JSON list of C-alpha atoms in Angstrom, two decimals:
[
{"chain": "A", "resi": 21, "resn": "UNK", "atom": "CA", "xyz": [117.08, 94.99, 110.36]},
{"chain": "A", "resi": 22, "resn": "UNK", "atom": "CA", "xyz": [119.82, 95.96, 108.28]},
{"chain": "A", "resi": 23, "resn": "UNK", "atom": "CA", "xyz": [118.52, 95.56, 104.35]},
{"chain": "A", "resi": 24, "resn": "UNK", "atom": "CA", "xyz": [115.61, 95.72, 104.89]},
{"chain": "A", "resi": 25, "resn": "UNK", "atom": "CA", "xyz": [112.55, 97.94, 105.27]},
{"chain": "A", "resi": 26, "resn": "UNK", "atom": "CA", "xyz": [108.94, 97.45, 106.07]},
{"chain": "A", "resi": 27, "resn": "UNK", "atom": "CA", "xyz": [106.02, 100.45, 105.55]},
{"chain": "A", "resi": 28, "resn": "UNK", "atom": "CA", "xyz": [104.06, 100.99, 107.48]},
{"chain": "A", "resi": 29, "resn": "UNK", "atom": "CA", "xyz": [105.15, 100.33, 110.46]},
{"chain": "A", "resi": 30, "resn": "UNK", "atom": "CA", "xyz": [101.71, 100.87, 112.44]},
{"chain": "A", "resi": 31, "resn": "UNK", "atom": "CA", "xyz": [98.66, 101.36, 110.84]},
{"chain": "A", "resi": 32, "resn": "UNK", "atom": "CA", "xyz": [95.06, 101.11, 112.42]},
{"chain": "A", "resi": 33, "resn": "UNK", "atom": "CA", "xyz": [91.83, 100.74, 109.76]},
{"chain": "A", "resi": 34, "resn": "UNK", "atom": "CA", "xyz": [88.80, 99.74, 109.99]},
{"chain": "A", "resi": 35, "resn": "UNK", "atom": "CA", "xyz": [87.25, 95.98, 108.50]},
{"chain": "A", "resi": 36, "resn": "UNK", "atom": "CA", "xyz": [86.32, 95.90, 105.65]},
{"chain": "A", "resi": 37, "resn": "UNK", "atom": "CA", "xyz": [89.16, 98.04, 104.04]},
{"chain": "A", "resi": 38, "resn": "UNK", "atom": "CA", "xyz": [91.86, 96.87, 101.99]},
{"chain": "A", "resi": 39, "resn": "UNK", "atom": "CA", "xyz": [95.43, 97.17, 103.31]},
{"chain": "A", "resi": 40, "resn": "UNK", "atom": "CA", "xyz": [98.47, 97.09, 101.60]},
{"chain": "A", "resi": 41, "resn": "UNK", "atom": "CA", "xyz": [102.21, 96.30, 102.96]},
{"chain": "A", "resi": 42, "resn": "UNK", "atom": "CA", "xyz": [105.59, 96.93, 101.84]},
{"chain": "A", "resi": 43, "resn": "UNK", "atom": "CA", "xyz": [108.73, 94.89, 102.36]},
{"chain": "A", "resi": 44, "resn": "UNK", "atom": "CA", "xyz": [111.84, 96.39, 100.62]},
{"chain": "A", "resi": 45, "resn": "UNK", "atom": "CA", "xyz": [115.26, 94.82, 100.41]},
{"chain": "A", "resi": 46, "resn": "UNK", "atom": "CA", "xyz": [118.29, 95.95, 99.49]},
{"chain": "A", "resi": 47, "resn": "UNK", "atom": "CA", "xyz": [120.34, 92.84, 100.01]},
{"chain": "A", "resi": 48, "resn": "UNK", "atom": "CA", "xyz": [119.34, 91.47, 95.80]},
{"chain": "A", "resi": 49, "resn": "UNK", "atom": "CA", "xyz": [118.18, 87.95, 97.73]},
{"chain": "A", "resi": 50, "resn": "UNK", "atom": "CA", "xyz": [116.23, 85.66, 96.12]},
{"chain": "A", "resi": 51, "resn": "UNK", "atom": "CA", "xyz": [113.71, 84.72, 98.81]},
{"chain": "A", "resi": 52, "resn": "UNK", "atom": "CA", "xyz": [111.50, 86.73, 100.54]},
{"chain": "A", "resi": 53, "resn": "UNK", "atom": "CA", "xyz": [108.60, 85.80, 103.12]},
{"chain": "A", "resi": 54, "resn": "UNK", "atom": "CA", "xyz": [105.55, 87.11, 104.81]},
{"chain": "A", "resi": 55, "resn": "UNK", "atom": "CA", "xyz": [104.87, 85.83, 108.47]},
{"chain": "A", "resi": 56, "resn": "UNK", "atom": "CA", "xyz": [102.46, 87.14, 110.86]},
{"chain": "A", "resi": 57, "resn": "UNK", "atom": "CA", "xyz": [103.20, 87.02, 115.27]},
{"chain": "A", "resi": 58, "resn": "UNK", "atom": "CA", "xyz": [100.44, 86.62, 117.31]},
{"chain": "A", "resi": 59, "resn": "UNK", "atom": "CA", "xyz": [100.36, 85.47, 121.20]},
{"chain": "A", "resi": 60, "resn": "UNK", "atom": "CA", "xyz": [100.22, 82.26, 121.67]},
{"chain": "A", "resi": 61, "resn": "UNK", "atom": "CA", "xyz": [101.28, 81.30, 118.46]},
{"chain": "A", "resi": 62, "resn": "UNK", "atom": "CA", "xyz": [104.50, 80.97, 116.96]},
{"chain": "A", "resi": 63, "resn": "UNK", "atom": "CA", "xyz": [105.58, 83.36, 113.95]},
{"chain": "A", "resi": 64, "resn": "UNK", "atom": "CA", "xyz": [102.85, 81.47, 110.89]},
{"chain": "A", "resi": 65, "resn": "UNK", "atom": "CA", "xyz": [104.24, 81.98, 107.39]},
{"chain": "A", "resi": 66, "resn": "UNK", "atom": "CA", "xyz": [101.41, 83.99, 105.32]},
{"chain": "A", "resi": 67, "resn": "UNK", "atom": "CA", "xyz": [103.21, 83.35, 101.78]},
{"chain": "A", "resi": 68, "resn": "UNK", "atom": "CA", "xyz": [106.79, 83.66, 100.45]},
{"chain": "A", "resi": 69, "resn": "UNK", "atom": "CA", "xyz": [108.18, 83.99, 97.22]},
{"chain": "A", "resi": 70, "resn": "UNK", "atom": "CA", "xyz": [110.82, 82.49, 95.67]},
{"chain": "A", "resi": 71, "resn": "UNK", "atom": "CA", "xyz": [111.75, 85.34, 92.49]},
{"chain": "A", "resi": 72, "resn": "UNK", "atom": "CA", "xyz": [109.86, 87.78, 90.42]},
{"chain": "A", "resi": 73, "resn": "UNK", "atom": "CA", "xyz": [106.49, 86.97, 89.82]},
{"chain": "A", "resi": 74, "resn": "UNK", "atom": "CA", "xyz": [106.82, 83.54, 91.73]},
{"chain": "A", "resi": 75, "resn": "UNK", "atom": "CA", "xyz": [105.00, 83.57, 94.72]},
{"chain": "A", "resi": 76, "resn": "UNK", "atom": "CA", "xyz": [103.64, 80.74, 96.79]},
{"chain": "A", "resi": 77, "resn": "UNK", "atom": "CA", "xyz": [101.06, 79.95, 99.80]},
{"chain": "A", "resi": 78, "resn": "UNK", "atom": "CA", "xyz": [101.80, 79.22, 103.84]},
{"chain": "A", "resi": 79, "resn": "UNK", "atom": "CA", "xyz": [100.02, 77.89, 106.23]},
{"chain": "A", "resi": 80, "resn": "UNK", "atom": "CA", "xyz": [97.93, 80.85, 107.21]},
{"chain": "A", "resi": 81, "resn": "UNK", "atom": "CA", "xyz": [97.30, 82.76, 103.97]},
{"chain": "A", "resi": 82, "resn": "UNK", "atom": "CA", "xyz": [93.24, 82.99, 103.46]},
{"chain": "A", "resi": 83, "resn": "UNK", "atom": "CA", "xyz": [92.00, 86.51, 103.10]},
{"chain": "A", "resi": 84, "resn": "UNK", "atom": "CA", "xyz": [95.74, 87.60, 102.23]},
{"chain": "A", "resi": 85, "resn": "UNK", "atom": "CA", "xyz": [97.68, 87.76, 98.57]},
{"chain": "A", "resi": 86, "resn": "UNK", "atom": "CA", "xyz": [101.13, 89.32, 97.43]},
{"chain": "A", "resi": 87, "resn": "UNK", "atom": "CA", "xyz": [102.67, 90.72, 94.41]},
{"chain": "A", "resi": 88, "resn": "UNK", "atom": "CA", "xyz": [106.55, 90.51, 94.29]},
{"chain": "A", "resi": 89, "resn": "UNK", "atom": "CA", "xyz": [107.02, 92.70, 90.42]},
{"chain": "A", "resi": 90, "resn": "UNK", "atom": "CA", "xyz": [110.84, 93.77, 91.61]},
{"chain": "A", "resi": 91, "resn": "UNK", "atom": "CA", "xyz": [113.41, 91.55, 93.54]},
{"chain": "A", "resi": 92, "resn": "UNK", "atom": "CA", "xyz": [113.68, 94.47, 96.27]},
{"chain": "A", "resi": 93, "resn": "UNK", "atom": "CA", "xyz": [110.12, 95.12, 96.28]},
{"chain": "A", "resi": 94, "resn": "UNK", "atom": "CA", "xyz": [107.46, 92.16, 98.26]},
{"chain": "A", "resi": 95, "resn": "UNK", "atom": "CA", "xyz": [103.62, 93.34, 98.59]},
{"chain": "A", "resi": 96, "resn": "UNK", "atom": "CA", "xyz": [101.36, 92.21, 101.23]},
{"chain": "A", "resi": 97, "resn": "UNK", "atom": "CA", "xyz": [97.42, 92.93, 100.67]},
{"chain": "A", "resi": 98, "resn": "UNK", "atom": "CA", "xyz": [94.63, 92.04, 102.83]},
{"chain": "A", "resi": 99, "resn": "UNK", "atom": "CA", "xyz": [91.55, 92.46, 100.48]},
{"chain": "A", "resi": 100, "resn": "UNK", "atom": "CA", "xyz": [89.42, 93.52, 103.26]},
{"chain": "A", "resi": 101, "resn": "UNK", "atom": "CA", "xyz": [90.67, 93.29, 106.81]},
{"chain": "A", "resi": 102, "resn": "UNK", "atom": "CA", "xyz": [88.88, 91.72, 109.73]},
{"chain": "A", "resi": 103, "resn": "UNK", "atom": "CA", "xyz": [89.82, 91.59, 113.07]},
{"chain": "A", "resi": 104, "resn": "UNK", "atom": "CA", "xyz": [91.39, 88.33, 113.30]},
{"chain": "A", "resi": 105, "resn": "UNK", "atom": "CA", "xyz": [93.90, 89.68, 110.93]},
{"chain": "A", "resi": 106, "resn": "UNK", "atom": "CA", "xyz": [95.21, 92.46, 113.47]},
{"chain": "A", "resi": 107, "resn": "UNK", "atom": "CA", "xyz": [98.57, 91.12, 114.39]},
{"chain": "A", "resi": 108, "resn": "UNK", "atom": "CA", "xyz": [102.30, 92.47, 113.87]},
{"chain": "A", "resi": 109, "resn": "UNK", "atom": "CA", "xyz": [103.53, 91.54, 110.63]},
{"chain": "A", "resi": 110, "resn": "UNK", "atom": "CA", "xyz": [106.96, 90.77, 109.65]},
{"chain": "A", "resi": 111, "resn": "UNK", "atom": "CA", "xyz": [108.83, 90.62, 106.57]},
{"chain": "A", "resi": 112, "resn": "UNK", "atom": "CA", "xyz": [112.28, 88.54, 106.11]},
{"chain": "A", "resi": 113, "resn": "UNK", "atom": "CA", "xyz": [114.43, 87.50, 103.32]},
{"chain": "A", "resi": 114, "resn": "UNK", "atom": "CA", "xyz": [117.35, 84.70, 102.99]},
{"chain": "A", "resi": 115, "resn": "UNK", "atom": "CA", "xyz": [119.82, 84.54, 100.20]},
{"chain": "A", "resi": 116, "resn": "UNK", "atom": "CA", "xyz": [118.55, 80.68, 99.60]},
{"chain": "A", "resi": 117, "resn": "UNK", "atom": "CA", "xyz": [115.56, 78.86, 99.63]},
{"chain": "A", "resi": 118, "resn": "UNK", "atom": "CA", "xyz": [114.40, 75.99, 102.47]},
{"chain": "A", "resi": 119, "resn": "UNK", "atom": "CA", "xyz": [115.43, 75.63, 106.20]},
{"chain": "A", "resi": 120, "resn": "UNK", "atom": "CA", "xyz": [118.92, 75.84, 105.27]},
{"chain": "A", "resi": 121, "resn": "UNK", "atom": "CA", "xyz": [119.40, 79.16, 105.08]},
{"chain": "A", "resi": 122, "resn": "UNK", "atom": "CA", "xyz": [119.25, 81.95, 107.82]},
{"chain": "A", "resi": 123, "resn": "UNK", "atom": "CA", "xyz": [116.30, 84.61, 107.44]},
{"chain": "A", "resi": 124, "resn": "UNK", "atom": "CA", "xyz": [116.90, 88.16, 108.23]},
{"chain": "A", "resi": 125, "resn": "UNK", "atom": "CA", "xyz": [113.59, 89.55, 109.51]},
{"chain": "A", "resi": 126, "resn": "UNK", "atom": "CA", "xyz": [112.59, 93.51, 108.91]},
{"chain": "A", "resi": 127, "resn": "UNK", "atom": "CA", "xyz": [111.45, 95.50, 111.81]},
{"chain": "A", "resi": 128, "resn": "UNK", "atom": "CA", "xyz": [107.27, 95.07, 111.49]},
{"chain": "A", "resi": 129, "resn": "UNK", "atom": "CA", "xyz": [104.28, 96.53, 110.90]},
{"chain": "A", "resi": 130, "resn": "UNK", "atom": "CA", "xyz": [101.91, 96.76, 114.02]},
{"chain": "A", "resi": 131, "resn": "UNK", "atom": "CA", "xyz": [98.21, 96.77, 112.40]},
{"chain": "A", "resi": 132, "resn": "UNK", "atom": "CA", "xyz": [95.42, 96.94, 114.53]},
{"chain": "A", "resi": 133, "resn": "UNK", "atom": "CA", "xyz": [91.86, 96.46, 112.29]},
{"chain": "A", "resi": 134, "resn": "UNK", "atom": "CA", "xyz": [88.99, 97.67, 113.86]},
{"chain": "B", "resi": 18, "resn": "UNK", "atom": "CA", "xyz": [99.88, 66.04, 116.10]},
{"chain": "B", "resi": 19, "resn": "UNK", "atom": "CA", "xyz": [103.03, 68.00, 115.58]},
{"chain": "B", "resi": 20, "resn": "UNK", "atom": "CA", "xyz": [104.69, 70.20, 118.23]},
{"chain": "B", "resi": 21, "resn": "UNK", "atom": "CA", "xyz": [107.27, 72.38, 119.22]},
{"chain": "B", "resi": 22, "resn": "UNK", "atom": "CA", "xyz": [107.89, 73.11, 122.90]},
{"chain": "B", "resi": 23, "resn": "UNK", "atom": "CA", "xyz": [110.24, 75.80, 124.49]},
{"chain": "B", "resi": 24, "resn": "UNK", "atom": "CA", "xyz": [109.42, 76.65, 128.02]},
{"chain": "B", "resi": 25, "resn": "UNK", "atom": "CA", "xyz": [107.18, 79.08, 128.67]},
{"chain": "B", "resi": 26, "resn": "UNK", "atom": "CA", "xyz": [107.61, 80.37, 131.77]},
{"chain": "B", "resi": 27, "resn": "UNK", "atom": "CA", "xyz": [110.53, 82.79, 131.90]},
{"chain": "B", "resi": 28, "resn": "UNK", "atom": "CA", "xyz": [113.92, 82.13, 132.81]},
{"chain": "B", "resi": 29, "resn": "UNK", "atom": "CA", "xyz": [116.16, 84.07, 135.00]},
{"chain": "B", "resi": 30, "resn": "UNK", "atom": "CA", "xyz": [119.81, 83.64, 135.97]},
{"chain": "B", "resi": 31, "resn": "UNK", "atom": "CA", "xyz": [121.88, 85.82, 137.43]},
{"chain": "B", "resi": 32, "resn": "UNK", "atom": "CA", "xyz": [125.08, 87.43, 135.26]},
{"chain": "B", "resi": 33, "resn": "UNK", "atom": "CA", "xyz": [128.11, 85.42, 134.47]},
{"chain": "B", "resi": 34, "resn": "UNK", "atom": "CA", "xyz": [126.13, 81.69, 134.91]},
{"chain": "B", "resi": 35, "resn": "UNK", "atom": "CA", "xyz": [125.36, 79.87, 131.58]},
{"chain": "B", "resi": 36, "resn": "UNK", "atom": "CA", "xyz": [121.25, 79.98, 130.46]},
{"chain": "B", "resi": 37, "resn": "UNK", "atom": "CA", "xyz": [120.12, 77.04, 128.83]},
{"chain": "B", "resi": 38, "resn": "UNK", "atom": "CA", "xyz": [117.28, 76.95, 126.85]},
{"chain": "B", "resi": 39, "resn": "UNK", "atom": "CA", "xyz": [115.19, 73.88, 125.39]},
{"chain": "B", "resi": 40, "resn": "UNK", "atom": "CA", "xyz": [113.42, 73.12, 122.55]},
{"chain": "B", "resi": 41, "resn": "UNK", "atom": "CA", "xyz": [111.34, 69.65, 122.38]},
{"chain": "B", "resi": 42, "resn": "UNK", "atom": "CA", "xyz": [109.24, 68.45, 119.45]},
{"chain": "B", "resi": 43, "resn": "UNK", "atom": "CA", "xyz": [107.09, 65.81, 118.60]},
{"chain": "B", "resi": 44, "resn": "UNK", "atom": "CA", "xyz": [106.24, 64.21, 115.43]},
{"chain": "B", "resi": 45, "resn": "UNK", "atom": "CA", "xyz": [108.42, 66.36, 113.37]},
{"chain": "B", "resi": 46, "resn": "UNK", "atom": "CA", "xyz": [112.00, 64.76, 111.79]},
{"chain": "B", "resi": 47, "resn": "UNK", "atom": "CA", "xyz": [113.66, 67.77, 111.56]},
{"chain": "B", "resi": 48, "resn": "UNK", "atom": "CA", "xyz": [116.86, 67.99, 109.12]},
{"chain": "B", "resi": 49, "resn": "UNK", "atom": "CA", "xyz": [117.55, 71.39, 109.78]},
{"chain": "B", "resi": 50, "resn": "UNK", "atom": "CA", "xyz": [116.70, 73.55, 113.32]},
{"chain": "B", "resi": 51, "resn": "UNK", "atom": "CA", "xyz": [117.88, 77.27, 114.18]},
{"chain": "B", "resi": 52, "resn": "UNK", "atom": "CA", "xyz": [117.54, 79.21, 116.93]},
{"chain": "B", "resi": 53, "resn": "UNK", "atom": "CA", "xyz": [117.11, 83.11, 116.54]},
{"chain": "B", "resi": 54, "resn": "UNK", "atom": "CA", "xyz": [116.76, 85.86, 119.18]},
{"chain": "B", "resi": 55, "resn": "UNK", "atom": "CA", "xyz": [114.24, 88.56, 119.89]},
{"chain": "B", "resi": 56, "resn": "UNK", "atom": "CA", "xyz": [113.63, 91.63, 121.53]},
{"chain": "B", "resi": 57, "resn": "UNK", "atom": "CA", "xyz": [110.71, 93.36, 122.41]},
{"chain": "B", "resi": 58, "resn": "UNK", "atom": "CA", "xyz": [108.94, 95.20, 119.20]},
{"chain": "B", "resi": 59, "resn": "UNK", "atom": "CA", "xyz": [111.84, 94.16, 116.87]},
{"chain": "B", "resi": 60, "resn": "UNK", "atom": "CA", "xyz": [112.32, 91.47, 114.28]},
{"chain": "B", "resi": 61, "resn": "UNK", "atom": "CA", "xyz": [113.87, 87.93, 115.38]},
{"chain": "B", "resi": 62, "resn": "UNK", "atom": "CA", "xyz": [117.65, 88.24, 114.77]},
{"chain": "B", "resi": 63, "resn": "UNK", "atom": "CA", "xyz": [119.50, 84.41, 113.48]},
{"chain": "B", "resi": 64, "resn": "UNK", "atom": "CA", "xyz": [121.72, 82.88, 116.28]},
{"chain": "B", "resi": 65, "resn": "UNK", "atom": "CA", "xyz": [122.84, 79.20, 115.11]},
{"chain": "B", "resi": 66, "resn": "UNK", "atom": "CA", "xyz": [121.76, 76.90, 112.65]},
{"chain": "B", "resi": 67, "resn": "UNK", "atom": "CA", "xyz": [122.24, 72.96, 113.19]},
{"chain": "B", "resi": 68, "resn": "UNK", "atom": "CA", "xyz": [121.80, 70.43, 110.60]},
{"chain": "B", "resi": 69, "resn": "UNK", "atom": "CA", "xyz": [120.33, 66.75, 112.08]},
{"chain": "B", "resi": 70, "resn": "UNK", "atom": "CA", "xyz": [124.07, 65.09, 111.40]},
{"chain": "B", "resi": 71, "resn": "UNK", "atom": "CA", "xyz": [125.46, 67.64, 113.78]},
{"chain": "B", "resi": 72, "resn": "UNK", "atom": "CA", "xyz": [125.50, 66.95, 117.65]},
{"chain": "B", "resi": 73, "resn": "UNK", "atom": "CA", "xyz": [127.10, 70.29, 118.16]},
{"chain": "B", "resi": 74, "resn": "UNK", "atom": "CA", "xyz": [127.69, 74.06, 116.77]},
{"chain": "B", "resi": 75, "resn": "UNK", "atom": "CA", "xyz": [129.51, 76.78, 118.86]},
{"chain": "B", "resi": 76, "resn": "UNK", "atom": "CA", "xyz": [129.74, 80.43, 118.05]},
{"chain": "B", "resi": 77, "resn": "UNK", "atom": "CA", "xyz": [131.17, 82.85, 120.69]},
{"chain": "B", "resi": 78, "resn": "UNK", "atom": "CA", "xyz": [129.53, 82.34, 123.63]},
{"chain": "B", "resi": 79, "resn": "UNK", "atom": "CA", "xyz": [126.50, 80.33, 122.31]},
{"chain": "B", "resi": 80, "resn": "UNK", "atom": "CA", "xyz": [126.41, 76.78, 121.72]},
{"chain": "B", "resi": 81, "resn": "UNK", "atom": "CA", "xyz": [123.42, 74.51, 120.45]},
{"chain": "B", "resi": 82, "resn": "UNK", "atom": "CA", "xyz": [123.38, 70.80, 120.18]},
{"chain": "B", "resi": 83, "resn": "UNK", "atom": "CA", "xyz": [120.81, 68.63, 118.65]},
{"chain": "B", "resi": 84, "resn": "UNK", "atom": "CA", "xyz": [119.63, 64.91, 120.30]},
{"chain": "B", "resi": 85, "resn": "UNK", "atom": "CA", "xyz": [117.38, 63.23, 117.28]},
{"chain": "B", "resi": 86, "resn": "UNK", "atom": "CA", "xyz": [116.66, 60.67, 119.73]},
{"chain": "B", "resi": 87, "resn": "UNK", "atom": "CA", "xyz": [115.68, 62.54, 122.51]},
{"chain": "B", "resi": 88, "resn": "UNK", "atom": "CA", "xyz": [113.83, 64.70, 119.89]},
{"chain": "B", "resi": 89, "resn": "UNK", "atom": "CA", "xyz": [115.49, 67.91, 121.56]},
{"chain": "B", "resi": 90, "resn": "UNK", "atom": "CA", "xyz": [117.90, 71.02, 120.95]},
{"chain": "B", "resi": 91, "resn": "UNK", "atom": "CA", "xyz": [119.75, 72.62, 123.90]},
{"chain": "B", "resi": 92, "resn": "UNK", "atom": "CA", "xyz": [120.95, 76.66, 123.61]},
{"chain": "B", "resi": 93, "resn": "UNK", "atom": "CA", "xyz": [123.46, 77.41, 126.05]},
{"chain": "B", "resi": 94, "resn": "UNK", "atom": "CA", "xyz": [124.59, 80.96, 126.54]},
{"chain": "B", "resi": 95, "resn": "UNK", "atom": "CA", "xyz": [128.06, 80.68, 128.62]},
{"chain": "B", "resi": 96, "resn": "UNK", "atom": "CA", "xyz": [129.12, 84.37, 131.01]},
{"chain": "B", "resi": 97, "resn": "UNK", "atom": "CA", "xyz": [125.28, 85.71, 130.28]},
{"chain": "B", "resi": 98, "resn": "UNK", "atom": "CA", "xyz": [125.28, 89.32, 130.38]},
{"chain": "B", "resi": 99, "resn": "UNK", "atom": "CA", "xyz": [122.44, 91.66, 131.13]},
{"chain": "B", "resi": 100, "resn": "UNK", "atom": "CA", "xyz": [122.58, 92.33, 127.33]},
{"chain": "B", "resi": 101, "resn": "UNK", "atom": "CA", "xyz": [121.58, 88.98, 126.51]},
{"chain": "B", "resi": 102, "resn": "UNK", "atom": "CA", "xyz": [118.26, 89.48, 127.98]},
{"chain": "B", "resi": 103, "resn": "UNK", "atom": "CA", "xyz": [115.39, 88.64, 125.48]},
{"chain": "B", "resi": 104, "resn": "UNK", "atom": "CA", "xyz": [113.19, 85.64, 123.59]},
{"chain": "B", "resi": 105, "resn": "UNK", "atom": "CA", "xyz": [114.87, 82.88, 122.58]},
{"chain": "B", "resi": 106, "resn": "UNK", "atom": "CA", "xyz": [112.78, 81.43, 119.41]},
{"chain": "B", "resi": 107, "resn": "UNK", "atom": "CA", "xyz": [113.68, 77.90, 117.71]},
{"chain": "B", "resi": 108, "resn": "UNK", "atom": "CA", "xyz": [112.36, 77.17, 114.32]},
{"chain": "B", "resi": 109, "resn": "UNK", "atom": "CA", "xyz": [112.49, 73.91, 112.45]},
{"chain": "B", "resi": 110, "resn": "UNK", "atom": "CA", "xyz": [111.79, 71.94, 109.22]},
{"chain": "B", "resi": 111, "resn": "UNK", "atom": "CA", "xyz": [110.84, 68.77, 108.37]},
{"chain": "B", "resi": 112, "resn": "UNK", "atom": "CA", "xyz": [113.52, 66.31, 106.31]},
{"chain": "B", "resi": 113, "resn": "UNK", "atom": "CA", "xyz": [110.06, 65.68, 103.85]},
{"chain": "B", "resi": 114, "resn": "UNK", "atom": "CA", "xyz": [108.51, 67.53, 100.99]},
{"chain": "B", "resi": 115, "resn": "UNK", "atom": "CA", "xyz": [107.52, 70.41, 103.07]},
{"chain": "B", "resi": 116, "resn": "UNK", "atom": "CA", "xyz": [110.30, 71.87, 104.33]},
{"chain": "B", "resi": 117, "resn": "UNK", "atom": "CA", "xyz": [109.85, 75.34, 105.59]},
{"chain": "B", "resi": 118, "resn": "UNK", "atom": "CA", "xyz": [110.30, 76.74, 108.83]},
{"chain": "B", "resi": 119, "resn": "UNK", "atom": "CA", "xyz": [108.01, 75.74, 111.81]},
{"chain": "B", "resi": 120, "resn": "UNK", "atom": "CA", "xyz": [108.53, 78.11, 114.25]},
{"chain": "B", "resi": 121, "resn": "UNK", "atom": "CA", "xyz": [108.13, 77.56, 118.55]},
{"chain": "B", "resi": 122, "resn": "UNK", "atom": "CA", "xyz": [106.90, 79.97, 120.69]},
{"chain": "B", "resi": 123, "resn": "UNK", "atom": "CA", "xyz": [110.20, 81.09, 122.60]},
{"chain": "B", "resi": 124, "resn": "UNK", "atom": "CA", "xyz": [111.37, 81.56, 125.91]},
{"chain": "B", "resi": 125, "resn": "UNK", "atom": "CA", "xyz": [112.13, 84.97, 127.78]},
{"chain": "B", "resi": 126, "resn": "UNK", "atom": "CA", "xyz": [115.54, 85.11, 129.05]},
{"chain": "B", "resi": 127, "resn": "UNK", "atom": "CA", "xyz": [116.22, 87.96, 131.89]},
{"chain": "B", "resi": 128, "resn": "UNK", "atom": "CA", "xyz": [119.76, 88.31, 133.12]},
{"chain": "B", "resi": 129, "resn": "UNK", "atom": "CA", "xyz": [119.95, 89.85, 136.35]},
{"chain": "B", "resi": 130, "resn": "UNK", "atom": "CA", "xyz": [123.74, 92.20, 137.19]}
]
């Protein structure tokens, strides 16, 4: 987890509220990704970003968008939360772009939506 | 459809035997596949990365190989320790235009003193 910080790490709200997330780096990588972990499915990429202001969709990312204004800094919002979007959330960052490159993952955020 | 498979019923050895783990996929022509380790409430943690023109990659006491044709990477963890307990996770990406990380679900690893 070294590099790299996520806040919260729990939060519980209620639907219909908008949550925010924070991912910050120290490491001055290009890259950095959102993924959420769920049982029964393996970790889904939400949306990554590939530099300031360049941002880009995964496979799961309806109901969520991101802001990346600072290379250290990576935003995850959920406009208004449901329940299908309680999950743990982690953040992780590689130096490169693409399969190529290792990802170092931040500790999570737990968020339960009620 | 595409698939990754690692087993999903825990495995259990005692200390000091080797663990291997398996990953299996279908449909997928992976160029690139890693294997990263997790433990309970914490972030996965990179292991190994393979490339598909590699058979092989060693690193301590952790070695993967990769079989294109079998469609299949082995993890082998050689003199297990109780420490090395934890989920094994294997990611992959497509050689094609979409190549980020697919991820399986991982297997649990418990190594017994």
């Amino acid at each position: 987890d070294a590099g790299i910080t996520q806040s919260p790490r729990h939060k519980v709200t209620e639907t219909g509220t908008p949550v925010t997330l924070r991912c910050h780096q120290t490491e001055n990588h290009r890259y950095m990704y959102w993924y959420r972990q769920d049982p029964g499915h393996g970790l889904r990429l939400i949306h990554y970003s590939y530099g300031v202001k360049d941002t880009d969709k995964g496979e799961v990312s309806d109901g969520y968008s991101v802001s990346r204004s600072k290379t250290e800094d990576f935003l995850l919002t959920l406009e208004s939360a449901t329940s299908s979007q309680t999950s743990v959330y982690f953040c992780a960052i590689s130096e490169g772009g693409g399969p190529a490159y290792e990802q170092y993952f931040g500790p999570g955020t737990r968020l339960t939506v009620t | 459809s595409q698939k990754i498979e690692q087993n999903s019923e825990a495995l259990n050895i005692q200390e000091g035997k080797t663990a291997t783990l398996t990953c299996n996929y279908t449909n997928y022509s992976p160029a690139y596949l890693q294997w990263y380790r997790q433990d309970p409430g914490r972030g996965p943690v990179f292991l190994l990365l393979i490339r598909e023109n590699e058979k092989e990659k060693r690193k301590e006491r952790l070695k993967v190989t990769f079989d294109t044709t079998l469609k299949q990477s082995l993890f082998h963890i050689t003199a297990s320790q109780p420490a090395d307990s934890a989920t094994y996770l294997c990611a992959l990406s497509n050689a094609g235009n979409n190549r980020k990380l697919i991820w399986g679900l991982g297997t649990s690893l418990g190594v017994n003193p």
